[in-house]
Tab-separated table of C-alpha atoms in Angstrom:
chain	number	residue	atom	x	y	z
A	10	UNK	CA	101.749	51.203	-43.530
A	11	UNK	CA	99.559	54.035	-43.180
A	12	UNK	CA	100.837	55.140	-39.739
A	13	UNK	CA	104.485	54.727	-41.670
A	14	UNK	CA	103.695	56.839	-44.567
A	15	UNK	CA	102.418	59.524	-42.810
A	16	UNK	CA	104.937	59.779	-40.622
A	17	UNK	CA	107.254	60.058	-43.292
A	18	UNK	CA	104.916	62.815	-44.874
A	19	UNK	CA	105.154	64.755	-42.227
A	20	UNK	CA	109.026	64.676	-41.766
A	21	UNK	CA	109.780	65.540	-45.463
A	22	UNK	CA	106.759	67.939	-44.822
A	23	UNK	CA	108.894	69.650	-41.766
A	24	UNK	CA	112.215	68.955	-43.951
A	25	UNK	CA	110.878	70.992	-46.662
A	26	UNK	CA	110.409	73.681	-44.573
A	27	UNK	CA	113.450	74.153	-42.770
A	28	UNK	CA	115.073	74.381	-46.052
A	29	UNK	CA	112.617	77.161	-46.870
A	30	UNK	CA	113.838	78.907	-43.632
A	31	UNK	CA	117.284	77.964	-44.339
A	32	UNK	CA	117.430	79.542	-47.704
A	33	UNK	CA	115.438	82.724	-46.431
A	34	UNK	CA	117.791	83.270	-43.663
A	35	UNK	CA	120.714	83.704	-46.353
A	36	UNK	CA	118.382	85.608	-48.611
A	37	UNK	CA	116.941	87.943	-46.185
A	38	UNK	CA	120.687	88.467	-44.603
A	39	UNK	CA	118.919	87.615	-41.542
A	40	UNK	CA	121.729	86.684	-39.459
A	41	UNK	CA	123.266	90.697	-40.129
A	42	UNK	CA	124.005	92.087	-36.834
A	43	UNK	CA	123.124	95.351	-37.974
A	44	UNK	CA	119.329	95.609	-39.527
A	45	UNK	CA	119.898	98.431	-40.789
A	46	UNK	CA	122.405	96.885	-43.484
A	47	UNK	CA	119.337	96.096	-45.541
A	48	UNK	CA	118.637	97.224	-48.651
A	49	UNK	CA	115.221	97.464	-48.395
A	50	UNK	CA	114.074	97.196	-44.958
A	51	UNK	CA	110.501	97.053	-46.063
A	52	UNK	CA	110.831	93.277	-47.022
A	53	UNK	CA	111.232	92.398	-43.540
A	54	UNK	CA	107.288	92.239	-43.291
A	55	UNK	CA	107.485	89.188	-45.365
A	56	UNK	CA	111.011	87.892	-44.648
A	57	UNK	CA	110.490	87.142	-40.894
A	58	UNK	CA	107.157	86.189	-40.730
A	59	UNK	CA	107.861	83.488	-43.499
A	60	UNK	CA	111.545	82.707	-41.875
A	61	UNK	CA	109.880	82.145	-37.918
A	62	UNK	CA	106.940	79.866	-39.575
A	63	UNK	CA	108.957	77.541	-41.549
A	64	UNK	CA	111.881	77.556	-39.550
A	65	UNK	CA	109.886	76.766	-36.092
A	66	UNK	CA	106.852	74.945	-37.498
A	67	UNK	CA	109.540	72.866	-39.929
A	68	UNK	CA	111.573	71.148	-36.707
A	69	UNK	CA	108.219	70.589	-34.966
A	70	UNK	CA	106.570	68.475	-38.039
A	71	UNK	CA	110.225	66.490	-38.132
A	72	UNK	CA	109.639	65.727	-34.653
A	73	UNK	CA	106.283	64.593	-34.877
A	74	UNK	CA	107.131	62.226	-37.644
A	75	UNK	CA	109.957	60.772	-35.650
A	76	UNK	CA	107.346	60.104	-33.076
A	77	UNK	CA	105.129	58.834	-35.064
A	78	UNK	CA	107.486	56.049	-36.761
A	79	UNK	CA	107.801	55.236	-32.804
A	80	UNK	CA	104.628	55.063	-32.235
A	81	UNK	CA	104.005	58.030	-30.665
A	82	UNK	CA	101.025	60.273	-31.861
A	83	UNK	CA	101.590	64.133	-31.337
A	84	UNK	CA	99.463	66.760	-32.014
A	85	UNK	CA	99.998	70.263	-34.432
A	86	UNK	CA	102.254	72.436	-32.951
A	87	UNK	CA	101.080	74.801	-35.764
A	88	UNK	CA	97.310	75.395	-36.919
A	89	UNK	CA	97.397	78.127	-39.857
A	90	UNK	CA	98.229	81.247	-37.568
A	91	UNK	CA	98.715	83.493	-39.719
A	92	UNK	CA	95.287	83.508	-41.363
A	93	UNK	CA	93.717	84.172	-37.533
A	94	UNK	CA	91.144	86.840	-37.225
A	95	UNK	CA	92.257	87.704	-33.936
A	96	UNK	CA	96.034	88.328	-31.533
A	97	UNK	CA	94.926	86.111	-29.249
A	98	UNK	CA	93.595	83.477	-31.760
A	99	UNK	CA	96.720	83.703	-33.282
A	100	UNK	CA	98.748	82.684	-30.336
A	101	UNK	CA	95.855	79.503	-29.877
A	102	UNK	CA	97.286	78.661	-33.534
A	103	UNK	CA	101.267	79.166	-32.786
A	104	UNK	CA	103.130	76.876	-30.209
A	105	UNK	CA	100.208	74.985	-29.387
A	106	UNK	CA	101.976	73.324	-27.292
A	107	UNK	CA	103.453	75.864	-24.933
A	108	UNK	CA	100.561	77.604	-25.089
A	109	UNK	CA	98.734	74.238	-23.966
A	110	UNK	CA	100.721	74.110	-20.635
A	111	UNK	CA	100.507	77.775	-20.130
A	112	UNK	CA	96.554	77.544	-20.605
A	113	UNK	CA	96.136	74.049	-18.305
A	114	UNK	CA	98.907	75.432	-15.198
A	115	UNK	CA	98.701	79.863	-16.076
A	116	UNK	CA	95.649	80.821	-17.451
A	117	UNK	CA	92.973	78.645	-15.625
A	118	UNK	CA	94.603	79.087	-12.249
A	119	UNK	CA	95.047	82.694	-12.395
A	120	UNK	CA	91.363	83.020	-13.832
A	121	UNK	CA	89.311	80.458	-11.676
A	122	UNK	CA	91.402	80.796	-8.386
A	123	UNK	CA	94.214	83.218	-7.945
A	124	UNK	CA	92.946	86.950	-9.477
A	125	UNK	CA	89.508	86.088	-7.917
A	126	UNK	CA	90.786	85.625	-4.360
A	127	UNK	CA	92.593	89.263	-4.640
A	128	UNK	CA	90.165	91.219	-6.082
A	129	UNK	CA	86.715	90.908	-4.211
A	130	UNK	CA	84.864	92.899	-5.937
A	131	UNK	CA	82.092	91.409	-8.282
A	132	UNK	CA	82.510	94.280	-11.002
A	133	UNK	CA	85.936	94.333	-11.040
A	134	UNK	CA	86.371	90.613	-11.546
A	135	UNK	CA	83.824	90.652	-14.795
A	136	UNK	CA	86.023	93.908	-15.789
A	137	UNK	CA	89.584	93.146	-14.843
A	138	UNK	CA	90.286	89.224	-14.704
A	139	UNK	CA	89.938	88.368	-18.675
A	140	UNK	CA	92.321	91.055	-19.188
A	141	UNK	CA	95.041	90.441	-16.217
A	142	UNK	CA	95.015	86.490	-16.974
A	143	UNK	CA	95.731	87.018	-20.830
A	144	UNK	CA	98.569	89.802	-20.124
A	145	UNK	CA	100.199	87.964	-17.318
A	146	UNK	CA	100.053	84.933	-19.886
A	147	UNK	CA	101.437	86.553	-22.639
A	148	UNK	CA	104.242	87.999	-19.978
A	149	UNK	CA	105.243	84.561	-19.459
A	150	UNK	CA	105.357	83.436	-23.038
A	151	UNK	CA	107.965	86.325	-23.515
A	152	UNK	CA	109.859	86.303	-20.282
A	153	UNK	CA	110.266	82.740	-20.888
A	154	UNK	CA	112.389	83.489	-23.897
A	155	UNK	CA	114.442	85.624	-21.517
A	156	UNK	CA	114.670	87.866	-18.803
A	157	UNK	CA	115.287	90.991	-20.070
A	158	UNK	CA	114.007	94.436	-20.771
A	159	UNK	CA	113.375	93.617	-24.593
A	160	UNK	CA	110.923	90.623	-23.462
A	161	UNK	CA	109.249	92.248	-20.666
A	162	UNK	CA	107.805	94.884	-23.106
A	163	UNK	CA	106.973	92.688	-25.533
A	164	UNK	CA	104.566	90.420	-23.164
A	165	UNK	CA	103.080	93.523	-21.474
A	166	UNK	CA	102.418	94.867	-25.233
A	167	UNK	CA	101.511	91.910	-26.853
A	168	UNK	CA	99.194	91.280	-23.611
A	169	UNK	CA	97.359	94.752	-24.403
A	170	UNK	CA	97.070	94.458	-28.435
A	171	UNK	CA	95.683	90.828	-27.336
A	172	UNK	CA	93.135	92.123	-25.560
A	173	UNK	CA	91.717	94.156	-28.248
A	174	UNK	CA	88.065	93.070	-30.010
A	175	UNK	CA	90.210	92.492	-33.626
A	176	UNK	CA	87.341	90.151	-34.487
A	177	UNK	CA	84.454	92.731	-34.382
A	178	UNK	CA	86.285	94.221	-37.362
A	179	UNK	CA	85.698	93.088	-40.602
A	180	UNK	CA	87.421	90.028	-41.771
A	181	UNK	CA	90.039	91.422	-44.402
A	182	UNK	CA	90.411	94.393	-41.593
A	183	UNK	CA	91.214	92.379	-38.713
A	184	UNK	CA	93.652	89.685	-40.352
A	185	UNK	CA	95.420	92.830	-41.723
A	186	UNK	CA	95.443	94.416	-38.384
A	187	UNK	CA	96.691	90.811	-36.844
A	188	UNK	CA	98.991	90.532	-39.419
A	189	UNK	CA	100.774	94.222	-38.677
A	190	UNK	CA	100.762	93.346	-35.041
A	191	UNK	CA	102.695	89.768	-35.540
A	192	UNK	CA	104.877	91.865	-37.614
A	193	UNK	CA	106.055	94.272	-35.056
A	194	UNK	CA	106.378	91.540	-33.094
A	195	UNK	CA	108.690	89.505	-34.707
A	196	UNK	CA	110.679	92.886	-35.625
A	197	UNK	CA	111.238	93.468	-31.946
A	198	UNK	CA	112.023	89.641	-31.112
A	199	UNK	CA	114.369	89.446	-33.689
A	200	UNK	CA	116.250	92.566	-33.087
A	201	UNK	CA	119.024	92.612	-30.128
A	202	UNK	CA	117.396	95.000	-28.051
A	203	UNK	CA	113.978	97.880	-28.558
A	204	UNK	CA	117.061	100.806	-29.768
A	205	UNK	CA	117.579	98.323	-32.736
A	206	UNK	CA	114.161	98.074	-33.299
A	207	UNK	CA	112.951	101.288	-33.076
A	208	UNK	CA	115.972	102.352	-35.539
A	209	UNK	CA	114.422	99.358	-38.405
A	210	UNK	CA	111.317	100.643	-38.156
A	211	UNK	CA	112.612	104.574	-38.474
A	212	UNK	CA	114.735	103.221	-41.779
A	213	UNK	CA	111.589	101.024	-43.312
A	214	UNK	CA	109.185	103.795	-43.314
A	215	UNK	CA	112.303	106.405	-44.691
A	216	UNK	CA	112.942	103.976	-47.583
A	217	UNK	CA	109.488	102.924	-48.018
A	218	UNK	CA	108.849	105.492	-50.766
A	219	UNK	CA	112.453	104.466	-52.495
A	220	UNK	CA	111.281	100.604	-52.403
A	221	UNK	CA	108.028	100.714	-53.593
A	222	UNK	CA	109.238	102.693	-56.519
A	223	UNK	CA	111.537	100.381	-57.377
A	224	UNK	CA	111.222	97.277	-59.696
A	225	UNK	CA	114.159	95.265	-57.773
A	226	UNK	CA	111.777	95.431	-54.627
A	227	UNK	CA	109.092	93.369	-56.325
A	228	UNK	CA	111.573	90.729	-58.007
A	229	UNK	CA	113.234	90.082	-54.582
A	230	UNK	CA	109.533	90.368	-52.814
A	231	UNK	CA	108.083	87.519	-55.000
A	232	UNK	CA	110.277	84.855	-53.610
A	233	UNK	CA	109.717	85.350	-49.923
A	234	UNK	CA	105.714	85.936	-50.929
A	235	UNK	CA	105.759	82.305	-52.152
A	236	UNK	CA	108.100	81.083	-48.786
A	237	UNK	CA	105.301	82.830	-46.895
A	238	UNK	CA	102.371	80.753	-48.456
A	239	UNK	CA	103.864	77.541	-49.601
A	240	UNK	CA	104.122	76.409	-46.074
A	241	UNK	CA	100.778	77.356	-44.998
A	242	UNK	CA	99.186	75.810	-48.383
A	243	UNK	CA	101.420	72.445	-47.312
A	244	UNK	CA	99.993	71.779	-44.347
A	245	UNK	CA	96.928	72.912	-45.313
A	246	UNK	CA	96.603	70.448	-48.090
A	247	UNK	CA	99.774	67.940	-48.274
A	248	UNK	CA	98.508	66.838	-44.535
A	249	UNK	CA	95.231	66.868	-45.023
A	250	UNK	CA	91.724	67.584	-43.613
A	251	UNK	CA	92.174	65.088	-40.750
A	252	UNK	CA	95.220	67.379	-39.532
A	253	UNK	CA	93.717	70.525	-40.090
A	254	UNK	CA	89.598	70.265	-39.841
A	255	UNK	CA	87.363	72.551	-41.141
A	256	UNK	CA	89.327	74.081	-43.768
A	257	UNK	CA	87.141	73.934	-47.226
A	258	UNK	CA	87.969	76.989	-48.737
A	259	UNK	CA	90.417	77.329	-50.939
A	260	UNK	CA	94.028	78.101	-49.256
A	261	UNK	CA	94.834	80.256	-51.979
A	262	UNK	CA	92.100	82.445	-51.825
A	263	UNK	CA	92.320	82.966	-47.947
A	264	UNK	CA	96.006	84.109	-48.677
A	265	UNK	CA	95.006	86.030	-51.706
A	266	UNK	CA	92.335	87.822	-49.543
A	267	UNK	CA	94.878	88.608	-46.607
């Protein structure tokens, strides 16, 4: 009975969500084909974080709580990754999964046994290999999404920016910094190609000063603030401690502080 009702927590957990995601899609007007038809182009920062999380995380809880009724036992897909303190942590948080495989049949063969046979030099394995093994990982995160021009920068970008000591930073500092970085992210993935892109990011910061100033940016930002921490604070607390160790502060405050 146990084993049943969690199951069914976590599928009306993952349910939940995808309705969150569903309902942000139509109230971002995230399926536009132009971006720059929004109105204010500086909710995007919260719109497609919160739309990717709930929409992707939401399908992957469902699973797991069809599996479990079955009998079969998977593990998070999703750990929290938007309160990591680092890029890379983040993407040890976010398709756990993939990110498993890559790790186990990538990572470990490029680091222990590939990149070590080609470069010879002692120095310039303690200085190069950490670096080559994450960026060719992270190019094969992307390029699995497709081959194309768009996804090739991404992975060699988001290779680079993972590579960076965000953790030496101070904590509010480097979450913010992590945060900005999944952001950009997501704004390139989502739009068709890096002309698109560039052009959102040229109209956010030209309306910026025109949102901020006005009040109908903060009524339609306080919705997709909640979407953005109501999934986060559900599987931090709905599943429990079991699912998601070593989490005894307060949820809130961890979002309040990002």
């Amino acid at each position: 009975p146990d084993t049943d009702r969690e199951a069914a927590l976590l599928f009306v957990n993952g349910f939940f969500k995808k309705a969150i995601a569903n309902l942000l899609f139509i109230y971002s007007n995230l399926g536009q084909a132009t971006p720059m038809d929004h109105a204010y182009p500086l909710l995007a920062i919260l719109s497609l974080p919160a739309f990717y999380y709930a929409d992707f995380s939401g399908y992957s809880d469902m699973a797991r709580g069809v599996a479990l009724f079955l009998g079969i036992r998977i593990s998070p897909n999703f750990r929290l990754p938007y309160l990591a303190r680092s890029f890379a942590a983040f993407w040890q948080r976010w398709h756990i999964s993939l990110g498993d495989w890559l790790r186990d049949y990538l990572y470990n063969p490029l680091f222990l046994v590939h990149l070590p046979r080609l470069i010879r030099s002692h120095r310039l394995r303690v200085a190069l290999i950490p670096y080559l093994t994450l960026i060719l990982t992270l190019l094969a995160i992307n390029l699995w999404h497709g081959l194309t021009v768009k996804f090739l920068s991404l992975g060699l970008a988001t290779g680079a920016i993972a590579s960076l000591p965000f953790h030496r930073a101070p904590r509010p500092i480097a979450q913010l910094a992590v945060l900005g970085s999944i952001f950009l992210y997501q704004l390139v993935f989502w739009c068709p190609d890096l002309s698109s892109a560039w052009n959102f990011l040229g109209a956010m910061a030209a309306r910026a000063p025109e949102s901020v100033a006005s009040p109908e940016f903060y009524l339609k930002a306080a919705p997709l603030l909640l979407a953005l921490a109501l999934p986060h604070w559900i599987d931090s607390r709905i599943l429990g401690a079991e699912t998601y160790p070593g989490r005894s502060k307060p949820l809130a405050l961890q979002l309040a502080l990002v």
